Each structure stands twice: as structure tokens, then as C-alpha cells.
Coordinates of N, CA and C in Angstrom, one line a residue:
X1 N 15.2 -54.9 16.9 CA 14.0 -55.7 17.3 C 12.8 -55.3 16.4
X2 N 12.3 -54.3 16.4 CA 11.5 -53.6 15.2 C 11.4 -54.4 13.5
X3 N 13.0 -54.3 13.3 CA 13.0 -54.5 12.1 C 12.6 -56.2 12.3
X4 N 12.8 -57.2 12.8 CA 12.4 -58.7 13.0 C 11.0 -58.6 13.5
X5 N 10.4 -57.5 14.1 CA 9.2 -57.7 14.8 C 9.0 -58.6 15.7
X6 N 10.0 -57.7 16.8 CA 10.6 -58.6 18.1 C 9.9 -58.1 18.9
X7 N 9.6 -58.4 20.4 CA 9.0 -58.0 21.3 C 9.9 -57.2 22.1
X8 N 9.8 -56.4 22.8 CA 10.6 -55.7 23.6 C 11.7 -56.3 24.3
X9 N 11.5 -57.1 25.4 CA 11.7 -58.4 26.1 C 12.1 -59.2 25.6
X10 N 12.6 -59.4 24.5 CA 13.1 -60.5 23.6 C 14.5 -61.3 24.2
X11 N 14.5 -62.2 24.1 CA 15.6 -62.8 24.9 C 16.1 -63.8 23.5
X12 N 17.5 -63.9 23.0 CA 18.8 -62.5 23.4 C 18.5 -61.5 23.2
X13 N 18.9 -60.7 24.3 CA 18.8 -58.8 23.9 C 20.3 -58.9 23.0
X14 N 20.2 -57.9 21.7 CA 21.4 -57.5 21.3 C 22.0 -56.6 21.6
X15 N 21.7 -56.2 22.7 CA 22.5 -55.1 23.2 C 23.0 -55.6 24.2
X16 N 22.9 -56.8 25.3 CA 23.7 -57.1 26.1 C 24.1 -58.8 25.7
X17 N 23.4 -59.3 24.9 CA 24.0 -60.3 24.4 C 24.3 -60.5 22.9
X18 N 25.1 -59.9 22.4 CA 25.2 -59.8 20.9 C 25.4 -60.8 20.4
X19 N 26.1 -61.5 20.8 CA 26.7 -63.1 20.4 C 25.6 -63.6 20.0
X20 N 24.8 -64.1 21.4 CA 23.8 -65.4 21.4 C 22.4 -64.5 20.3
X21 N 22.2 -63.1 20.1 CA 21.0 -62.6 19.1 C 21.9 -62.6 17.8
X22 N 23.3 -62.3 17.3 CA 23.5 -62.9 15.7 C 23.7 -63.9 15.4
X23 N 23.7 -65.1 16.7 CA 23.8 -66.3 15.8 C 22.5 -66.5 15.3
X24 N 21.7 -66.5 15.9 CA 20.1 -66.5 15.7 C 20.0 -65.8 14.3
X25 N 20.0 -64.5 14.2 CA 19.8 -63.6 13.7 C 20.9 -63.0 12.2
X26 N 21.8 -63.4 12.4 CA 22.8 -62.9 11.8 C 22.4 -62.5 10.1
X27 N 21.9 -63.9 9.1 CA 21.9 -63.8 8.1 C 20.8 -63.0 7.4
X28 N 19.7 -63.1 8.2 CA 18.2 -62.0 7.8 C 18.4 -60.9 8.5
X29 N 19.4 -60.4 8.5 CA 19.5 -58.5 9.0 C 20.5 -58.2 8.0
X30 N 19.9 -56.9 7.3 CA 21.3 -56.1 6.4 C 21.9 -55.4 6.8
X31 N 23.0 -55.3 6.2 CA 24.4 -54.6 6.9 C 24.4 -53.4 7.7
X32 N 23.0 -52.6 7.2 CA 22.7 -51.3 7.7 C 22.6 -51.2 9.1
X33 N 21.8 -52.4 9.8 CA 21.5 -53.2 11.2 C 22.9 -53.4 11.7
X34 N 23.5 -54.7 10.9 CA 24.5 -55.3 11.4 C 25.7 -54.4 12.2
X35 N 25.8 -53.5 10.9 CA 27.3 -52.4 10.9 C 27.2 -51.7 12.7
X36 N 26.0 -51.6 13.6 CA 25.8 -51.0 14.3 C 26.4 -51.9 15.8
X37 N 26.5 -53.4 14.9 CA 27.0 -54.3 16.2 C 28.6 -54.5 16.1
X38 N 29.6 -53.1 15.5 CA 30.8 -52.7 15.3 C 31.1 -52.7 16.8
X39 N 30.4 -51.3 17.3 CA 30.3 -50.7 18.4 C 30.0 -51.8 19.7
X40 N 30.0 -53.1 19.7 CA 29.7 -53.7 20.4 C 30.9 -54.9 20.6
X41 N 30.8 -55.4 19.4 CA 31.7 -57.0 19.3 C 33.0 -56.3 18.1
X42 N 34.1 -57.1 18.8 CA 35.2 -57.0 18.3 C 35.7 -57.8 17.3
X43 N 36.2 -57.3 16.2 CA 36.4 -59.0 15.2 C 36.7 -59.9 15.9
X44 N 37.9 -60.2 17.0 CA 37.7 -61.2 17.7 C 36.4 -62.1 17.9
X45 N 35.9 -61.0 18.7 CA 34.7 -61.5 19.6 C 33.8 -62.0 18.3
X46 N 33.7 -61.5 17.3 CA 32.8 -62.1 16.2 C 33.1 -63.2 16.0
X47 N 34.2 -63.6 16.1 CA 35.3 -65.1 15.9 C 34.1 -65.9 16.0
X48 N 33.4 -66.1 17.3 CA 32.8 -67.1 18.4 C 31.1 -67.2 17.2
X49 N 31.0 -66.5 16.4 CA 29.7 -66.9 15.7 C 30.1 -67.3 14.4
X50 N 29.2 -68.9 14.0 CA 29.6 -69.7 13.1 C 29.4 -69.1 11.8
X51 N 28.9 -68.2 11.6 CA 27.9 -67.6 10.2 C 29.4 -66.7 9.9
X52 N 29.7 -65.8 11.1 CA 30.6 -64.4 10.5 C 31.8 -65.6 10.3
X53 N 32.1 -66.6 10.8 CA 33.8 -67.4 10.3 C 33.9 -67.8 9.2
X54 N 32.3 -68.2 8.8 CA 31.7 -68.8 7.6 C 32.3 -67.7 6.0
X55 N 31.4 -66.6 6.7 CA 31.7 -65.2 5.9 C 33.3 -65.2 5.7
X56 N 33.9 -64.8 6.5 CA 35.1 -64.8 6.3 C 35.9 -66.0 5.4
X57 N 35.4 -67.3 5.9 CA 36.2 -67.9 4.9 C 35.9 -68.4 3.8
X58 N 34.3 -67.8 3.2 CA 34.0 -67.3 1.8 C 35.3 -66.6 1.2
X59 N 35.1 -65.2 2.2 CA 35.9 -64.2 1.4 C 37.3 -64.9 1.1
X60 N 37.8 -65.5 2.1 CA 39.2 -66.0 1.9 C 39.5 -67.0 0.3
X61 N 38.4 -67.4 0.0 CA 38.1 -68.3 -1.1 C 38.5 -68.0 -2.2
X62 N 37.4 -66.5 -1.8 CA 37.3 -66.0 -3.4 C 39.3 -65.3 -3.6
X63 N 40.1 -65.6 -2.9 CA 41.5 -65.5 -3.3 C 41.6 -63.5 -3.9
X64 N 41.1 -63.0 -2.5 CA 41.1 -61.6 -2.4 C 42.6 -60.9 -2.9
X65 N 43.3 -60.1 -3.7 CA 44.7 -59.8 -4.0 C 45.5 -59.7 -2.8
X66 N 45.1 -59.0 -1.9 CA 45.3 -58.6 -0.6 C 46.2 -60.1 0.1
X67 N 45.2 -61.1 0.1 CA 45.8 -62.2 0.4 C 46.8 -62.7 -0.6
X68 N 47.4 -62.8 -1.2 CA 48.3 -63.5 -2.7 C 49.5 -62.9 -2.4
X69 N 50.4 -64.0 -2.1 CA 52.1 -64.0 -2.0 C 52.3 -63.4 -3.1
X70 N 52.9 -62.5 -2.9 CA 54.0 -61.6 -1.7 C 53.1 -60.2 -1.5
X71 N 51.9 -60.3 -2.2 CA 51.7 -58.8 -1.8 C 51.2 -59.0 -0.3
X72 N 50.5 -60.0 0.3 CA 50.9 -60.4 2.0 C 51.8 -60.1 2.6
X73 N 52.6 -60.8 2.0 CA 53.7 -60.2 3.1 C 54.1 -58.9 3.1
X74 N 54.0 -58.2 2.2 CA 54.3 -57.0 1.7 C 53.4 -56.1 2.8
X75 N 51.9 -56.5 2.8 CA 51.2 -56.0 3.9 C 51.0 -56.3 5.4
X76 N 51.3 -57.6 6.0 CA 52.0 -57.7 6.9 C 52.9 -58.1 7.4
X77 N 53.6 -57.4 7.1 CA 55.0 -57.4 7.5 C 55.3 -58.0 8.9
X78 N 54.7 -58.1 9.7 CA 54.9 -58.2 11.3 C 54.5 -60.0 11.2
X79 N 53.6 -60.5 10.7 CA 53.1 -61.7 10.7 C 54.6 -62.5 9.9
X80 N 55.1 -62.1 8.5 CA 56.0 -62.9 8.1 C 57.6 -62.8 9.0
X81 N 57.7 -61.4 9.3 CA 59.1 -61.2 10.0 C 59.1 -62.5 11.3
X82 N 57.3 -62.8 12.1 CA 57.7 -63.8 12.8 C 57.9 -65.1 12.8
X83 N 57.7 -65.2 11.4 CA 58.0 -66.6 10.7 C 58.9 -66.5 10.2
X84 N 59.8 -65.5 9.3 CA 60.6 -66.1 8.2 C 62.2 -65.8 8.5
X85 N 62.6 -65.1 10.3 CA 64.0 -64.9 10.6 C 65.2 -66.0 10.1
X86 N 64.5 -67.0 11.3 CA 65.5 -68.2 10.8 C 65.7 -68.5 9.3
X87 N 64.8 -68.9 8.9 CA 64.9 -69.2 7.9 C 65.7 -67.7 6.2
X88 N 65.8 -66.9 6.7 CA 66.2 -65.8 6.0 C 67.4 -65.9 6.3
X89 N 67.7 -65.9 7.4 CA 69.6 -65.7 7.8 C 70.2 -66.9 7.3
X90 N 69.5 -68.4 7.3 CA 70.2 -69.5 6.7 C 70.4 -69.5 5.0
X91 N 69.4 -69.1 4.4 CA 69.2 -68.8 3.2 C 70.3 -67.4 3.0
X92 N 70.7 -66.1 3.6 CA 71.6 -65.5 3.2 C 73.1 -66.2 3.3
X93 N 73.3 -67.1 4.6 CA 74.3 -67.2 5.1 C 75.1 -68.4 3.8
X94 N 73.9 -69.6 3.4 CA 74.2 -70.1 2.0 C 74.6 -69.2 1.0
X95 N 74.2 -68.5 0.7 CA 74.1 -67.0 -0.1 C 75.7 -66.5 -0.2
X96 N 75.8 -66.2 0.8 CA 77.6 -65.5 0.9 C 78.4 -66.6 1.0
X97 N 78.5 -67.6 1.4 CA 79.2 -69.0 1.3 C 79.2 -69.4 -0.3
X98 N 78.6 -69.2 -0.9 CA 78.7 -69.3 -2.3 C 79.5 -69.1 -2.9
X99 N 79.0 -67.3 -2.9 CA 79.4 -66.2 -3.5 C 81.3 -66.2 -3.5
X100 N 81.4 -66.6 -1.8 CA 83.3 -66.8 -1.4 C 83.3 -67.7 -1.9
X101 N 83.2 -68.6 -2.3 CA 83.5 -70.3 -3.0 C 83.9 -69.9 -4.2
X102 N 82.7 -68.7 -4.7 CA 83.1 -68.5 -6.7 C 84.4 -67.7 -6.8
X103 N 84.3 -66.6 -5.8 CA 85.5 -65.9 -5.5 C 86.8 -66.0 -5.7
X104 N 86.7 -67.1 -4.6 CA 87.8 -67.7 -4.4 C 88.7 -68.5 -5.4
X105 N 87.4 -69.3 -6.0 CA 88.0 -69.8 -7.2 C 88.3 -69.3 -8.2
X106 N 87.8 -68.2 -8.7 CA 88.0 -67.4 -9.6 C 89.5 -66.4 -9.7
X107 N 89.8 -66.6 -8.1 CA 91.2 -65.7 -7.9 C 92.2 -67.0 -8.2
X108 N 92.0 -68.4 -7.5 CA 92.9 -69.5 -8.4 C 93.0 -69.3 -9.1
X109 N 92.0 -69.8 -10.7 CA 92.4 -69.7 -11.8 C 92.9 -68.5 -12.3
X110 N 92.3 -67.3 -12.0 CA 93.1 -66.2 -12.9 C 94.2 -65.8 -12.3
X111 N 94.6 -65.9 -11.1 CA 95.8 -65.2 -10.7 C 96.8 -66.3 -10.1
X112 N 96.9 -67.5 -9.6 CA 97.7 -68.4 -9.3 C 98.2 -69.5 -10.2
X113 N 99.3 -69.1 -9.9 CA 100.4 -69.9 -10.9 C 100.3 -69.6 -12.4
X114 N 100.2 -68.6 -12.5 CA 100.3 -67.4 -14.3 C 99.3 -68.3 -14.2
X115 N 98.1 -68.3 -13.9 CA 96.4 -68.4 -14.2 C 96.0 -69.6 -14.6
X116 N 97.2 -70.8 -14.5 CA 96.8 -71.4 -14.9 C 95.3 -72.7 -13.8
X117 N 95.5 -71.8 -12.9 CA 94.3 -72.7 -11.8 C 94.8 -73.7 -11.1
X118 N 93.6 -74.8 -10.3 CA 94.2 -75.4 -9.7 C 94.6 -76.8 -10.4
X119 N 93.5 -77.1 -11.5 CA 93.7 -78.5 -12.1 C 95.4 -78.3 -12.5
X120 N 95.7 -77.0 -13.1 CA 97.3 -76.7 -14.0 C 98.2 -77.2 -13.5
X121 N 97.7 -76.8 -11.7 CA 98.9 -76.9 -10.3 C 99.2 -78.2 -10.2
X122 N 97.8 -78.6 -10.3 CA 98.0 -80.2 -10.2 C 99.0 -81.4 -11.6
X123 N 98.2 -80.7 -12.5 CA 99.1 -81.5 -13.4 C 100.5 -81.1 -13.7
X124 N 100.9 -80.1 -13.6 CA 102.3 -79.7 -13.5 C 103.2 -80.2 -12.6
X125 N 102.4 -80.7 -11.0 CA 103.2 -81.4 -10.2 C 103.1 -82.2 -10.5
X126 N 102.5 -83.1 -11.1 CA 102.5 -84.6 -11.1 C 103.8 -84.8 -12.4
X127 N 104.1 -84.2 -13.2 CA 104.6 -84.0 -14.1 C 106.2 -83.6 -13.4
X128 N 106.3 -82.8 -12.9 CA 107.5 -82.5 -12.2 C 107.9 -83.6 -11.3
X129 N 107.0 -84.2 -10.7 CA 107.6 -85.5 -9.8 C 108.2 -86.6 -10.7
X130 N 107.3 -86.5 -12.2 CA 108.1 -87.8 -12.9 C 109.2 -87.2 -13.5
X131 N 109.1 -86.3 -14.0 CA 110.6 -85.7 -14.3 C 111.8 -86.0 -13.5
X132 N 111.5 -85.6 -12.0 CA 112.4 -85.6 -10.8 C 112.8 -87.4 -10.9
X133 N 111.8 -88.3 -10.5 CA 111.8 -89.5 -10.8 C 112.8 -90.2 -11.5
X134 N 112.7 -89.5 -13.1 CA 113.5 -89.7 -14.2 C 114.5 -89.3 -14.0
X135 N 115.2 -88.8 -13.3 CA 116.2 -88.1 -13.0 C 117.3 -88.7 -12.0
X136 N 116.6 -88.8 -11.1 CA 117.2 -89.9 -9.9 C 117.6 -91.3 -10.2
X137 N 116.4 -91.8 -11.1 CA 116.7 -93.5 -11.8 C 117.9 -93.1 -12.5
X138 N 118.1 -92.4 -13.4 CA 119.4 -92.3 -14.6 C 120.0 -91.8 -13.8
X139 N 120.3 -91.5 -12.4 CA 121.7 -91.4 -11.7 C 122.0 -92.8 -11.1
X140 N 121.5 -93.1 -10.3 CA 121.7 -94.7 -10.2 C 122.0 -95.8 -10.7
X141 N 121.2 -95.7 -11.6 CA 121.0 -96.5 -12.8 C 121.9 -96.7 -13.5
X142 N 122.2 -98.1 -14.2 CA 123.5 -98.0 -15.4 C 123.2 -97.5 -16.8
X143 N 123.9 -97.1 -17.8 CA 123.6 -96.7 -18.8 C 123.0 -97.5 -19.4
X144 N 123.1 -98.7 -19.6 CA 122.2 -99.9 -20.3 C 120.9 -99.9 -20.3
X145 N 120.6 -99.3 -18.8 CA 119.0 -99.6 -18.3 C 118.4 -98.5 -18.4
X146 N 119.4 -97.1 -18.4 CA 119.1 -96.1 -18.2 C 117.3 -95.8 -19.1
X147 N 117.4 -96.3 -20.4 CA 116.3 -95.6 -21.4 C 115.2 -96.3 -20.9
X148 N 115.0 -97.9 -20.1 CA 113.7 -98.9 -20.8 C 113.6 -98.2 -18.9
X149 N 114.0 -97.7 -17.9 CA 113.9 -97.4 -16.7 C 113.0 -96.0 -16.6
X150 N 113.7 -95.2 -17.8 CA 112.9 -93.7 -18.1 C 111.8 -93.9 -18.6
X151 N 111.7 -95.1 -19.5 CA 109.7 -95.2 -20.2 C 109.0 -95.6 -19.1
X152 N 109.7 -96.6 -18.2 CA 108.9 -97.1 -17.2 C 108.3 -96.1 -16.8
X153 N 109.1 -95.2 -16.3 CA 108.6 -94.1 -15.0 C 107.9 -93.1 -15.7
X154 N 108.2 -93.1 -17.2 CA 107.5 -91.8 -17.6 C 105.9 -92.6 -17.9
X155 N 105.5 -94.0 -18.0 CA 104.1 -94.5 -17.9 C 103.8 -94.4 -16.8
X156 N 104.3 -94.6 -15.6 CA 103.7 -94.0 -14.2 C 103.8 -92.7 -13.9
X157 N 104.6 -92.2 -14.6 CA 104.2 -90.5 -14.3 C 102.7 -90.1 -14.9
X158 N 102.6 -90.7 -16.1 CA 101.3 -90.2 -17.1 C 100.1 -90.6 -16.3
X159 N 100.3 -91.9 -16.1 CA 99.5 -92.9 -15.0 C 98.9 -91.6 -13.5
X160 N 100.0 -91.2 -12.9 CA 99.9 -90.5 -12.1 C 99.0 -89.3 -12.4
X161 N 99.5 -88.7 -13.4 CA 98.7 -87.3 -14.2 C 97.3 -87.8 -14.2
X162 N 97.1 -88.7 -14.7 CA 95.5 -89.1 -14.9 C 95.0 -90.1 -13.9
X163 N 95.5 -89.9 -12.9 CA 94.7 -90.2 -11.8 C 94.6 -88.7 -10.8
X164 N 95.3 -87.8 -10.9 CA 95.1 -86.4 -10.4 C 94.3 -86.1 -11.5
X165 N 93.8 -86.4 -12.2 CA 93.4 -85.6 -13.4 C 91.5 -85.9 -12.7
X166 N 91.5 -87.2 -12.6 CA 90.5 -88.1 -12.8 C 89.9 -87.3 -11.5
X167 N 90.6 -87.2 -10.7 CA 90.4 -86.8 -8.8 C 89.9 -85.3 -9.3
X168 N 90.6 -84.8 -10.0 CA 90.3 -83.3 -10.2 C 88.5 -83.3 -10.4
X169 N 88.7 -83.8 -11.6 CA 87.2 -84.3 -12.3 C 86.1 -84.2 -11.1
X170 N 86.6 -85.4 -10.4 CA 85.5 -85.7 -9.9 C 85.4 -84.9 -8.4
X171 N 86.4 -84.3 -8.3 CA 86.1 -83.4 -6.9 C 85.0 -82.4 -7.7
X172 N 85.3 -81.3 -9.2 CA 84.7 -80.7 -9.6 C 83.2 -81.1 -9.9
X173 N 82.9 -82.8 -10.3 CA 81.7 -82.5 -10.6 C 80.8 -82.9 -8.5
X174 N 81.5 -83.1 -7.8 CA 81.3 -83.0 -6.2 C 80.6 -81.5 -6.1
X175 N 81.8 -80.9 -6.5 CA 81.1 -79.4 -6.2 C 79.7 -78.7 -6.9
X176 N 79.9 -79.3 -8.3 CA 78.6 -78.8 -9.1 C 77.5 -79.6 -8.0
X177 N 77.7 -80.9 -8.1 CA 76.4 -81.5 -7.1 C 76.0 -80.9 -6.1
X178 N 77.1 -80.5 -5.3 CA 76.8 -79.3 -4.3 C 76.1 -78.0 -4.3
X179 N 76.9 -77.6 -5.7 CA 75.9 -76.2 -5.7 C 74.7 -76.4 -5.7
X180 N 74.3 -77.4 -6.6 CA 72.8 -77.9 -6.9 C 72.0 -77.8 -6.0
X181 N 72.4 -78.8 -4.8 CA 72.0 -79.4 -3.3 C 71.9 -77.8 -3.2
X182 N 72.4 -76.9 -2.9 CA 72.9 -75.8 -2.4 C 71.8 -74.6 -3.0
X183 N 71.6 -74.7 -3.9 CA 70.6 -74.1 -4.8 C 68.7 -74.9 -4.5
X184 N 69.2 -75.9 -4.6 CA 67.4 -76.3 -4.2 C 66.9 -76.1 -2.7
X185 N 68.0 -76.1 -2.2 CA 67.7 -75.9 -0.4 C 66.9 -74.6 -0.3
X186 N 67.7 -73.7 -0.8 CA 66.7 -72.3 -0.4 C 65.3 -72.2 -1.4
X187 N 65.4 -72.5 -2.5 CA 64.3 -72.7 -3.1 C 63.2 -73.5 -2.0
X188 N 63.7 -74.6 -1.8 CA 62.5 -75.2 -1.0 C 61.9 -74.9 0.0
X189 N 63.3 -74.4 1.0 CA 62.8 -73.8 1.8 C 62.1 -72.4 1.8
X190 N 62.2 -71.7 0.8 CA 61.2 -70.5 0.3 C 59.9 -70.8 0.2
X191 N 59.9 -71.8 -0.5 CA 58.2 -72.5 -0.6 C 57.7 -72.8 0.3
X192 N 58.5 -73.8 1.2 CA 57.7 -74.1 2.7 C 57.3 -72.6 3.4
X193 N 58.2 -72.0 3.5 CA 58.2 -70.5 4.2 C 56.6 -70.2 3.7
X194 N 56.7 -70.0 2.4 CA 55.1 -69.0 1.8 C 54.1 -70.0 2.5
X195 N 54.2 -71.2 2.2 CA 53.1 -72.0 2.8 C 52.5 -71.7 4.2
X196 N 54.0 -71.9 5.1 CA 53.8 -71.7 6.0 C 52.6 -70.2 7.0
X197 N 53.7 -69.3 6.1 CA 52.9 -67.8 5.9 C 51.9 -67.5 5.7
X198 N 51.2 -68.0 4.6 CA 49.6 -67.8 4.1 C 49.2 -69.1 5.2
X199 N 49.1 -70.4 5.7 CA 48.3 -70.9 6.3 C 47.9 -70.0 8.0
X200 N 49.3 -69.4 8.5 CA 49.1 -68.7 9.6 C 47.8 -67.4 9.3
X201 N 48.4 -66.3 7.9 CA 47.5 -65.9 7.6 C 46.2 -66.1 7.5
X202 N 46.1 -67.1 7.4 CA 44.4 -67.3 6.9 C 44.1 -67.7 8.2
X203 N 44.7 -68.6 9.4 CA 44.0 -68.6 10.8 C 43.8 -67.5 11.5
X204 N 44.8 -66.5 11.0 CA 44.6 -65.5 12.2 C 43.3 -64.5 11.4
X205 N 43.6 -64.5 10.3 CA 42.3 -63.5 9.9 C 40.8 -64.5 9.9
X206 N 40.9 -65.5 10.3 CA 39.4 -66.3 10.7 C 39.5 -65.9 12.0
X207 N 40.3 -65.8 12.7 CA 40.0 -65.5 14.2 C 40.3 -63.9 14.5
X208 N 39.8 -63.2 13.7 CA 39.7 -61.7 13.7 C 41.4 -60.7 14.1
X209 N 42.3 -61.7 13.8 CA 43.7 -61.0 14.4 C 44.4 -60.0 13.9
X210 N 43.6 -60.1 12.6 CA 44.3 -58.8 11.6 C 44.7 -58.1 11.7
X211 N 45.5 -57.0 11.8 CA 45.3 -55.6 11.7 C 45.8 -55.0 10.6
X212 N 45.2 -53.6 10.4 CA 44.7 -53.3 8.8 C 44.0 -54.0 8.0
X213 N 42.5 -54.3 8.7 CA 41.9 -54.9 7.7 C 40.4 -54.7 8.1
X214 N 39.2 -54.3 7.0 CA 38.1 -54.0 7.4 C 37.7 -55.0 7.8
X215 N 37.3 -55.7 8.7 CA 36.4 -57.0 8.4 C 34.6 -56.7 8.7
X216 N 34.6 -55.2 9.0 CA 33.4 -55.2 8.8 C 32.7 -55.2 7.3
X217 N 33.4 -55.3 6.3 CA 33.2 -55.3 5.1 C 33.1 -56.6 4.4
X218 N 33.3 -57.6 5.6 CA 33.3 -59.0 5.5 C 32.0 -59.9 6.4
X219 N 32.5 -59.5 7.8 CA 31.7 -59.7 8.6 C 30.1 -59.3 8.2
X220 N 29.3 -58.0 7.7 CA 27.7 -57.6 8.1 C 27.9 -57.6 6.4
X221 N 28.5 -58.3 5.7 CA 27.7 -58.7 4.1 C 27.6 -60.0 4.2
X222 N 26.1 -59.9 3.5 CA 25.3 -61.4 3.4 C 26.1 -61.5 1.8
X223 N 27.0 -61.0 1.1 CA 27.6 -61.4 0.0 C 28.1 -62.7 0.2
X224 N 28.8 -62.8 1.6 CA 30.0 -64.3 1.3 C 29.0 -65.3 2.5
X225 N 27.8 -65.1 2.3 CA 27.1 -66.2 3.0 C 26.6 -67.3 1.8
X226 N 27.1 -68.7 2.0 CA 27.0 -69.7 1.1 C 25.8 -69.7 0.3
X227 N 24.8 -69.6 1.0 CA 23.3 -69.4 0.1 C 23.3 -68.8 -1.0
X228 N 24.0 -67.3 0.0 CA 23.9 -66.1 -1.2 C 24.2 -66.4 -2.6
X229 N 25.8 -67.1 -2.4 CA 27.2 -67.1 -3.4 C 26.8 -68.2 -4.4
X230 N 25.7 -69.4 -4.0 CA 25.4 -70.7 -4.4 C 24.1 -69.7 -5.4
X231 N 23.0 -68.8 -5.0 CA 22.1 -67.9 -5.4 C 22.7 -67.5 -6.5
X232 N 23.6 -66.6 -6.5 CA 24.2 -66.0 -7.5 C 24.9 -66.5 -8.5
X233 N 25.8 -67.4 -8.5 CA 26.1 -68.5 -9.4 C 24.9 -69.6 -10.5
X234 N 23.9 -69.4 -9.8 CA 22.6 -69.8 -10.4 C 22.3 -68.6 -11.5
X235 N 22.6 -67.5 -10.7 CA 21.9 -66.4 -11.7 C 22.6 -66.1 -12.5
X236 N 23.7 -66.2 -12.4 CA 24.9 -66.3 -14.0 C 24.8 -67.4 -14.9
X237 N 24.6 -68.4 -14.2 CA 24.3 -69.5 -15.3 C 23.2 -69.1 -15.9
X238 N 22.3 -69.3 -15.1 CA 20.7 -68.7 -16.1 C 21.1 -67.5 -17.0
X239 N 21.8 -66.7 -16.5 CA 22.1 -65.6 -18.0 C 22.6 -66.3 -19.2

């Protein structure tokens, strides 16, 4: 009260009304004053005055390190674990589904059917069926007919080959499309995640929720009061 050249009796008292004397008061008292209304108001309770939210989301502006994905999360840990479970276990669970997919296929081609994989399997049966084919016609068959009966079947065998062939193809590039789909999902969903993470962040430290964090080092500096910050940008230009 002294330092404003307040009357004794001054109504708000900052000692029983701190709120309603820093709204008034907030920005013409220096920190040395302010720091003393620690002992009184809780960052929370500072929440409720428009100047200290003000303050704060200066500082949040100026894109403090502290705030910057991932070293956030890195520092609170508790804020992202409550956001990012779901979304972590879907993104591993894609993860190992993969991984067995490459596995898997990797143990076809190198080890099934002398390595030659699954397209091999495929074309070798189709190829064995026309053989068989060709085989059965020239038992039935008379000898006359026997040769123009074997080209027949061996152009529907080939026929056949290249439509397993074709199917192979296109189941394979199915799967690339998949991986793809399969690969942008977690990406995206990563992104939304950070988004999500820093916007919670930045409500809860406007509304004093923090923990591990000075905000008196935010809150009783007239540094991130707009006047100030608009002041000082003047005085750099003029340099």
C-alpha cells in the first residue's frame, strides 16, 4: 500500500483480497512486491486474474524450449501418458503385424519349395495341372487328334499360368497399397497425438496446472505484459 500511496483502509486489502487488489493493481507493482503474493494465491488461483493469463500466454508465444515437442513430453510425462495409451498400443500393435507379415514372407520365399516362394508354387501348379491335362487328353484321345488336342491344352495351360500370374501381381501390389495405408496411419496418427498434447498443454499451464514449473517467473514479470513486449520491439527497431 505504501509503495501506490494507498491509504490504510484501502479497499481491496491485498492481504485478504488478493485477487480483486492485482487485478487493479497487477501491472504497476514490480516483481519484488508481487513475488510476496506467492504466499498467498496459488497459480491456480492466479488463473482468475486477466493480466497474470495474459502473462502467461505471452510467454507461451514466445515458444519457450521447455514447451517444443518432444522435449514436453519428455518433461511431462504424466500429461502425455494420459493422452497417448490408446493410441501407442494401436500404433505398436500395427508395428508387430507388420513385422510377422515380412517374416512370414520371407520364410516362403527362402525356405518353401527350394525357395522358390509363393508366386514359384503358384506357377509350377498351374503348369503341372496342364501337364496332367495333357496327359489324360492323349489317353483318351485317338492318335490323330492326340498332337492339335496337346497345343490346345498347353494354350490353356499358359492361359492359366498368366492369369495366376496376373492374380499374383495384383494381390502383391494389394499388399504394397496396404503397407502404405499401414505406414501413413501411424504417421498421422502421431501428428494428431502431438497436436493433441501441446494444445492440452498449453490449457493446463494457462490455468496454473503445471507441475514443475516456476510460474512465478511468469506470473510477477511485467516482461510478458503486451505493452511491455510491444515497448521493447519499438526499442529494437529504433536501434
Amino acid at each position: 500500500l505504501r509503495y501506490l500511496s494507498l491509504d490504510a483502509d484501502y479497499a481491496p486489502n491485498p492481504s485478504t483480497e488478493p485477487v480483486a487488489f492485482l487485478r487493479l493493481h497487477l501491472s504497476i507493482l514490480p516483481s519484488s512486491i508481487l513475488e510476496h503474493f506467492s504466499f498467498l494465491l496459488s497459480p491456480i488461483q492466479r488463473a482468475a486474474i486477466p493480466a497474470i493469463r495474459n502473462r502467461r500466454l505471452a510467454y507461451h508465444s514466445s515458444a519457450p524450449p521447455m514447451f517444443v515437442f518432444p522435449v514436453a513430453r519428455n518433461r511431462w510425462v504424466d500429461i502425455w501418458d494420459e493422452i497417448a495409451p490408446s493410441a501407442v498400443l494401436q500404433e505398436n500393435w500395427r508395428e508387430t503385424s507388420k513385422i510377422s507379415a515380412q517374416e512370414e514372407k520371407r520364410w516362403a520365399e527362402a525356405g518353401f519349395l527350394d525357395g522358390h516362394g509363393v508366386l514359384g508354387e503358384k506357377s509350377r501348379l498351374g503348369k503341372l495341372l496342364g501337364d496332367y491335362e495333357e496327359e489324360r487328353v492323349g489317353e483318351v484321345e485317338r492318335a490323330n487328334r492326340s498332337a492339335r488336342l496337346r497345343k490346345m491344352e498347353a494354350r490353356k495351360a499358359d492361359d492359366r499360368e498368366a492369369t495366376l500370374q496376373d492374380a499374383s501381381d495384383s494381390e502383391e501390389e494389394e499388399e504394397e497399397l496396404s503397407d502404405e495405408d499401414q505406414n501413413a496411419a501411424p504417421a498421422a496418427d502421431n501428428q494428431q497425438l502431438q497436436r493433441t498434447f501441446e494444445r492440452v498443454l498449453k490449457e493446463r499451464f494457462l490455468a496454473g496446472l503445471l507441475k514443475d514449473f516456476d510460474y512465478d517467473s511468469v506470473d510477477w514479470s511485467n516482461r510478458w505484459d503486451v505493452q511491455s513486449m510491444d515497448d521493447e520491439d519499438r526499442w529494437f527497431q529504433d536501434d
